[in-house]
CSV table of C-alpha atoms and ligand atoms in Angstrom, one decimal:
chain,number,residue,atom,x,y,z
A,1,UNK,CA,41.9,-27.2,70.0
A,2,UNK,CA,42.8,-23.4,70.4
A,3,UNK,CA,39.6,-20.8,70.0
A,4,UNK,CA,38.1,-20.7,66.4
A,5,UNK,CA,39.4,-18.1,64.0
A,6,UNK,CA,36.9,-14.8,63.3
A,7,UNK,CA,36.4,-15.5,59.6
A,8,UNK,CA,34.0,-13.3,57.0
A,9,UNK,CA,33.7,-15.0,53.6
A,10,UNK,CA,33.4,-12.2,50.3
A,11,UNK,CA,32.2,-14.6,48.4
A,12,UNK,CA,30.4,-14.7,43.9
A,13,UNK,CA,28.3,-18.3,44.5
A,14,UNK,CA,29.4,-20.1,42.5
A,15,UNK,CA,29.8,-23.8,42.6
A,16,UNK,CA,33.4,-23.7,44.0
A,17,UNK,CA,31.7,-20.8,47.1
A,18,UNK,CA,29.6,-23.3,47.5
A,19,UNK,CA,32.2,-25.9,48.6
A,20,UNK,CA,33.9,-23.6,50.2
A,21,UNK,CA,31.0,-21.7,52.4
A,22,UNK,CA,29.6,-25.6,53.4
A,23,UNK,CA,33.0,-26.4,54.7
A,24,UNK,CA,33.5,-23.3,56.7
A,25,UNK,CA,30.1,-24.3,58.1
A,26,UNK,CA,30.9,-27.8,58.9
A,27,UNK,CA,34.8,-27.1,60.2
A,28,UNK,CA,35.0,-26.6,64.2
A,29,UNK,CA,38.1,-23.8,64.0
A,30,UNK,CA,36.1,-21.6,62.1
A,31,UNK,CA,33.4,-19.1,63.9
A,32,UNK,CA,32.1,-18.2,60.6
A,33,UNK,CA,30.8,-14.1,61.3
A,34,UNK,CA,29.1,-12.9,58.2
A,35,UNK,CA,29.1,-13.8,54.5
A,36,UNK,CA,29.8,-10.2,52.0
A,37,UNK,CA,28.4,-10.8,48.8
A,38,UNK,CA,29.9,-9.9,45.2
A,39,UNK,CA,28.8,-9.9,41.5
A,40,UNK,CA,30.9,-12.1,39.0
A,41,UNK,CA,29.8,-16.2,38.7
A,42,UNK,CA,26.6,-14.9,39.1
A,43,UNK,CA,25.4,-11.2,39.4
A,44,UNK,CA,25.6,-9.4,43.7
A,45,UNK,CA,21.5,-10.6,43.6
A,46,UNK,CA,21.7,-13.5,42.7
A,47,UNK,CA,25.0,-13.9,44.9
A,48,UNK,CA,23.1,-12.6,47.9
A,49,UNK,CA,20.4,-14.8,47.7
A,50,UNK,CA,22.6,-17.5,47.0
A,51,UNK,CA,24.2,-16.6,50.3
A,52,UNK,CA,21.7,-16.6,52.3
A,53,UNK,CA,20.3,-20.3,50.9
A,54,UNK,CA,23.5,-22.1,51.6
A,55,UNK,CA,23.5,-20.7,55.6
A,56,UNK,CA,19.7,-21.6,55.7
A,57,UNK,CA,20.7,-25.4,53.7
A,58,UNK,CA,23.9,-25.2,56.5
A,59,UNK,CA,21.3,-24.0,59.7
A,60,UNK,CA,23.3,-21.4,60.2
A,61,UNK,CA,20.2,-18.7,60.4
A,62,UNK,CA,22.0,-16.1,62.5
A,63,UNK,CA,24.9,-15.5,60.3
A,64,UNK,CA,24.7,-11.8,58.3
A,65,UNK,CA,24.6,-11.6,54.8
A,66,UNK,CA,26.1,-7.9,53.6
A,67,UNK,CA,25.1,-7.5,49.9
A,68,UNK,CA,28.3,-5.7,48.6
A,69,UNK,CA,29.1,-4.3,44.7
A,70,UNK,CA,27.5,-4.9,41.3
A,71,UNK,CA,30.1,-4.2,38.7
A,72,UNK,CA,33.8,-3.7,39.2
A,73,UNK,CA,34.9,0.3,39.9
A,74,UNK,CA,36.9,1.0,36.3
A,75,UNK,CA,35.2,-2.0,33.9
A,76,UNK,CA,32.1,-1.9,32.9
A,77,UNK,CA,29.8,-4.7,34.1
A,78,UNK,CA,30.9,-8.4,33.5
A,79,UNK,CA,28.8,-11.0,32.2
A,80,UNK,CA,28.2,-13.8,34.5
A,81,UNK,CA,30.2,-16.8,34.4
A,82,UNK,CA,27.1,-19.0,33.3
A,83,UNK,CA,29.6,-21.7,31.8
A,84,UNK,CA,31.4,-22.5,34.8
A,85,UNK,CA,28.6,-22.3,37.5
A,86,UNK,CA,25.3,-22.3,35.6
A,87,UNK,CA,22.9,-19.8,34.8
A,88,UNK,CA,21.6,-19.2,38.8
A,89,UNK,CA,24.7,-20.7,40.0
A,90,UNK,CA,24.3,-24.1,41.4
A,91,UNK,CA,25.0,-26.2,38.3
A,92,UNK,CA,21.5,-27.2,36.7
A,93,UNK,CA,20.2,-27.2,40.2
A,94,UNK,CA,16.8,-24.5,39.9
A,95,UNK,CA,17.1,-21.1,41.5
A,96,UNK,CA,15.4,-21.3,45.6
A,97,UNK,CA,13.3,-17.9,47.4
A,98,UNK,CA,15.7,-18.0,50.7
A,99,UNK,CA,13.6,-17.6,54.0
A,100,UNK,CA,16.1,-14.5,55.1
A,101,UNK,CA,17.3,-11.4,54.0
A,102,UNK,CA,20.6,-9.0,53.7
A,103,UNK,CA,20.8,-7.1,56.0
A,104,UNK,CA,21.0,-3.1,55.6
A,105,UNK,CA,24.5,-2.2,55.6
A,106,UNK,CA,26.7,-2.6,52.8
A,107,UNK,CA,29.4,-5.0,52.6
A,108,UNK,CA,31.8,-2.3,52.7
A,109,UNK,CA,30.6,-1.2,56.2
A,110,UNK,CA,30.0,-4.3,57.4
A,111,UNK,CA,33.5,-5.0,57.6
A,112,UNK,CA,34.8,-1.8,58.3
A,113,UNK,CA,32.5,-2.6,61.8
A,114,UNK,CA,33.3,-6.3,61.6
A,115,UNK,CA,37.0,-5.2,61.5
A,116,UNK,CA,36.9,-2.6,64.3
A,117,UNK,CA,34.9,-4.8,66.6
A,118,UNK,CA,37.6,-7.7,66.6
A,119,UNK,CA,40.6,-5.8,65.7
A,120,UNK,CA,43.4,-7.9,65.1
A,121,UNK,CA,41.2,-10.8,65.2
A,122,UNK,CA,39.4,-10.9,62.2
A,123,UNK,CA,40.4,-13.6,59.2
A,124,UNK,CA,38.8,-12.0,55.9
A,125,UNK,CA,38.6,-14.7,53.0
A,126,UNK,CA,37.3,-13.7,49.8
A,127,UNK,CA,37.1,-15.7,47.1
A,128,UNK,CA,35.4,-13.3,44.2
A,129,UNK,CA,36.5,-10.1,42.6
A,130,UNK,CA,37.9,-7.6,45.1
A,131,UNK,CA,35.5,-4.7,44.5
A,132,UNK,CA,34.4,-4.9,48.2
A,133,UNK,CA,37.8,-5.5,49.8
A,134,UNK,CA,38.7,-2.8,47.8
A,135,UNK,CA,35.8,-0.2,49.2
A,136,UNK,CA,36.7,-1.2,52.3
A,137,UNK,CA,39.9,0.3,51.9
A,138,UNK,CA,38.3,3.1,51.0
A,139,UNK,CA,35.7,3.3,53.5
A,140,UNK,CA,38.2,3.4,56.8
A,141,UNK,CA,41.6,3.9,56.8
A,142,UNK,CA,42.4,1.6,59.7
A,143,UNK,CA,40.8,-1.5,58.1
A,144,UNK,CA,43.6,-2.6,56.7
A,145,UNK,CA,45.4,-2.7,59.9
A,146,UNK,CA,42.2,-3.7,61.5
A,147,UNK,CA,41.9,-7.2,59.8
A,148,UNK,CA,44.7,-10.0,60.9
A,149,UNK,CA,44.9,-11.1,57.4
A,150,UNK,CA,43.3,-11.3,53.6
A,151,UNK,CA,43.3,-15.2,52.7
A,152,UNK,CA,42.2,-14.5,48.9
A,153,UNK,CA,41.2,-16.7,46.6
A,154,UNK,CA,42.6,-15.2,43.1
A,155,UNK,CA,45.7,-15.1,40.9
A,156,UNK,CA,48.4,-16.9,39.7
A,157,UNK,CA,52.6,-16.0,39.8
A,158,UNK,CA,53.9,-19.0,37.9
A,159,UNK,CA,50.9,-20.6,36.4
A,160,UNK,CA,49.3,-18.5,34.1
A,161,UNK,CA,46.0,-17.4,34.1
A,162,UNK,CA,42.5,-19.2,33.4
A,163,UNK,CA,40.4,-16.9,32.2
A,164,UNK,CA,42.9,-15.3,29.6
A,165,UNK,CA,46.7,-16.5,29.2
A,166,UNK,CA,47.8,-14.4,31.7
A,167,UNK,CA,44.6,-13.9,34.4
A,168,UNK,CA,42.8,-15.5,37.1
A,169,UNK,CA,39.1,-14.7,37.1
A,170,UNK,CA,38.9,-12.7,40.4
A,171,UNK,CA,41.6,-10.6,39.6
A,172,UNK,CA,40.6,-10.3,36.0
A,173,UNK,CA,36.8,-9.3,37.1
A,174,UNK,CA,38.4,-6.0,39.0
A,175,UNK,CA,42.0,-5.6,38.2
A,176,UNK,CA,41.7,-2.4,40.0
A,177,UNK,CA,39.9,-3.3,43.4
A,178,UNK,CA,42.5,-5.4,42.8
A,179,UNK,CA,45.4,-3.2,42.6
A,180,UNK,CA,43.8,-1.2,45.5
A,181,UNK,CA,44.0,-4.1,48.2
A,182,UNK,CA,47.3,-5.2,46.9
A,183,UNK,CA,49.1,-1.6,47.6
A,184,UNK,CA,47.5,-1.6,50.4
A,185,UNK,CA,49.5,-2.3,53.6
A,186,UNK,CA,47.4,-5.2,54.7
A,187,UNK,CA,48.8,-9.0,55.7
A,188,UNK,CA,47.5,-10.4,52.7
A,189,UNK,CA,48.1,-14.1,51.9
A,190,UNK,CA,47.6,-14.9,48.0
A,191,UNK,CA,45.4,-19.0,47.1
A,192,UNK,CA,46.3,-18.5,43.4
A,193,UNK,CA,46.2,-21.0,40.4
A,194,UNK,CA,50.2,-22.3,41.6
A,195,UNK,CA,48.7,-24.0,44.2
A,196,UNK,CA,45.2,-24.4,43.4
A,197,UNK,CA,45.0,-26.7,40.0
A,198,UNK,CA,47.2,-29.1,41.9
A,199,UNK,CA,44.1,-29.8,44.3
A,200,UNK,CA,41.6,-31.4,42.4
A,201,UNK,CA,37.8,-33.2,43.5
A,202,UNK,CA,37.2,-36.4,41.1
A,203,UNK,CA,33.4,-37.1,40.7
A,204,UNK,CA,34.3,-40.8,42.4
A,205,UNK,CA,35.4,-37.8,46.2
A,206,UNK,CA,32.4,-35.7,45.3
A,207,UNK,CA,29.8,-39.7,45.6
A,208,UNK,CA,31.7,-40.1,48.6
A,209,UNK,CA,31.3,-37.1,50.4
A,210,UNK,CA,27.6,-37.2,49.6
A,211,UNK,CA,27.7,-41.2,50.8
A,212,UNK,CA,29.2,-39.4,54.5
A,213,UNK,CA,26.6,-37.1,54.6
A,214,UNK,CA,23.6,-37.8,52.0
A,215,UNK,CA,22.0,-34.1,52.9
A,216,UNK,CA,24.4,-31.2,52.1
A,217,UNK,CA,27.2,-33.3,49.9
A,218,UNK,CA,24.5,-34.7,48.3
A,219,UNK,CA,23.8,-31.2,47.7
A,220,UNK,CA,27.6,-30.8,46.7
A,221,UNK,CA,27.9,-33.3,44.1
A,222,UNK,CA,24.9,-32.8,42.5
A,223,UNK,CA,26.0,-29.0,41.8
A,224,UNK,CA,30.2,-30.7,40.7
A,225,UNK,CA,28.7,-32.4,38.1
A,226,UNK,CA,27.6,-29.2,36.3
A,227,UNK,CA,31.5,-28.1,37.2
A,228,UNK,CA,32.9,-30.9,36.4
A,229,UNK,CA,31.5,-30.9,33.1
A,230,UNK,CA,33.0,-27.2,32.5
A,231,UNK,CA,36.3,-28.7,32.8
A,232,UNK,CA,36.0,-30.8,30.5
A,233,UNK,CA,35.0,-28.6,27.8
A,234,UNK,CA,38.8,-27.3,28.5
A,235,UNK,CA,40.0,-30.3,28.3
A,236,UNK,CA,40.8,-30.9,32.1
A,237,UNK,CA,39.7,-34.8,32.9
A,238,UNK,CA,41.0,-35.5,36.0
A,239,UNK,CA,38.6,-33.0,38.1
A,240,UNK,CA,38.1,-30.3,39.1
A,241,UNK,CA,39.7,-27.2,41.3
A,242,UNK,CA,39.0,-26.3,44.9
A,243,UNK,CA,39.6,-23.2,44.3
A,244,UNK,CA,37.7,-21.5,47.5
A,245,UNK,CA,38.1,-24.3,49.3
A,246,UNK,CA,41.1,-24.1,49.0
A,247,UNK,CA,41.4,-20.4,50.5
A,248,UNK,CA,38.9,-21.3,53.1
A,249,UNK,CA,41.9,-24.1,54.4
A,250,UNK,CA,44.8,-22.4,53.8
A,251,UNK,CA,42.6,-20.0,56.7
A,252,UNK,CA,43.4,-22.2,59.6
A,253,UNK,CA,45.9,-24.8,58.1
A,254,UNK,CA,48.6,-22.6,56.0
A,255,UNK,CA,51.3,-25.5,57.5
A,256,UNK,CA,49.5,-27.4,54.5
A,257,UNK,CA,50.8,-24.5,52.0
A,258,UNK,CA,54.1,-23.1,51.0
A,259,UNK,CA,54.5,-19.3,50.9
A,260,UNK,CA,57.0,-17.2,49.3
A,261,UNK,CA,57.0,-13.3,49.8
A,262,UNK,CA,56.1,-11.2,47.6
A,263,UNK,CA,55.3,-7.4,46.2
A,264,UNK,CA,51.6,-8.1,44.1
A,265,UNK,CA,50.9,-5.8,41.8
A,266,UNK,CA,48.4,-6.5,39.2
A,267,UNK,CA,47.9,-5.2,35.1
A,268,UNK,CA,44.8,-3.2,35.2
A,269,UNK,CA,44.7,-2.8,31.0
A,270,UNK,CA,45.7,-4.5,27.5
A,271,UNK,CA,46.0,-7.8,26.9
A,272,UNK,CA,47.9,-8.9,30.5
A,273,UNK,CA,45.3,-6.9,32.6
A,274,UNK,CA,44.2,-9.1,34.9
A,275,UNK,CA,47.6,-10.6,35.8
A,276,UNK,CA,49.3,-10.5,39.3
A,277,UNK,CA,53.3,-9.7,38.7
A,278,UNK,CA,56.4,-8.4,40.9
A,279,UNK,CA,56.2,-5.3,42.2
A,280,UNK,CA,58.6,-3.1,41.9
A,281,UNK,CA,57.6,0.3,43.3
A,282,UNK,CA,58.8,-1.1,47.4
A,283,UNK,CA,55.4,-1.8,48.4
A,284,UNK,CA,54.8,-4.5,51.8
A,285,UNK,CA,55.5,-8.5,50.4
A,286,UNK,CA,52.3,-10.2,50.5
A,287,UNK,CA,52.7,-13.8,51.4
A,288,UNK,CA,52.1,-16.5,48.0
A,289,UNK,CA,51.4,-19.5,48.4
A,290,UNK,CA,53.8,-21.4,45.5
A,291,UNK,CA,53.1,-25.0,46.2
A,292,UNK,CA,50.8,-27.1,48.6
A,293,UNK,CA,50.6,-31.1,49.5
A,294,UNK,CA,48.2,-31.4,47.5
A,295,UNK,CA,46.4,-34.8,48.8
A,296,UNK,CA,46.8,-33.3,52.3
A,297,UNK,CA,44.2,-30.4,51.4
A,298,UNK,CA,41.5,-32.5,49.6
A,299,UNK,CA,42.0,-35.5,52.8
A,300,UNK,CA,41.5,-32.1,54.8
A,301,UNK,CA,38.3,-30.6,53.0
A,302,UNK,CA,37.0,-34.5,52.7
A,303,UNK,CA,37.3,-34.9,56.7
A,304,UNK,CA,35.2,-32.2,57.0
A,305,UNK,CA,32.8,-32.2,55.1
A,306,UNK,CA,31.7,-36.0,56.2
A,307,UNK,CA,31.0,-34.4,59.6
A,308,UNK,CA,28.0,-31.9,57.5
A,309,UNK,CA,24.5,-32.1,58.0
B,401,RIB,O1,39.1,-18.3,39.4
B,401,RIB,C1,38.8,-19.1,40.5
B,401,RIB,C2,37.7,-18.3,40.9
B,401,RIB,O2,37.0,-17.6,40.2
B,401,RIB,C3,36.8,-19.0,42.2
B,401,RIB,O3,36.6,-18.6,43.4
B,401,RIB,C4,35.8,-19.1,41.3
B,401,RIB,O4,35.1,-19.2,41.9
B,401,RIB,C5,35.8,-18.1,40.5
B,401,RIB,O5,35.2,-16.9,41.3
B,402,CA,CA1,34.3,-18.1,43.9
């Protein structure tokens, strides 16, 4: 097997974030160098607490967590998505205080330092609003070229939105940051709703995960009940989307996705705020994943999760 990729996940855990982080913990082809936290599904302090707890549950006590932004760049703060992820982030599971603490560096400081130290090798996988990534771009003019790839969960090219008819939630929660990132010239792969809406897990799939890996798979199974219930409230009865796990899987298995080179800009105001649109200003293209072998992505997820515990 080739060397594992060096990965940092920027996250707002969050149920599907937890699914993604446990996947990264179990995947032999991923060397997880750190987590950075962001507001979104929960507040940033809850996100940091949850990120630390996830790493402790997974036995990754040496993986650092750096706390990031508490609110969007220009918009007023958003209320956390309690209806989707529960009041503490993991569905009905009660909050737990971690043993460890976040490091003293901010998320942007940690990201820029790690991108410098692992120039051309660091893969960054943001699975929440993009505020920390925009802050890192402002902090270090070389960040865009130091980082090897930014494989982000967010946006939608032709699928429409999930938080408004036009916008996907991560982009909607900080459109100004997302615009900064898409205009940066960094090598970007966009894992948006065009593909994540095709990758679904059912209650039966989560039961299978628990049977294979009773402790951590069982935890994901428990959290997933709340998430699956949310999906039924919006009329989706065929399972929940593996949004954030799909982005982590795309970091190591791009062959499971079909890219289209598109320059992306983000609407920052009005009814379409948060929409990812085709830019016409000559900016660099992003690789937007427009199709996926959904069954193979799900199988990849299930196979790796079976190795947990
Ligand atoms: O739109 C899906 C995204 O929004 C996921 O990252 C989910 O965790 C929420 O943050
Ligand atoms: Ca997320």
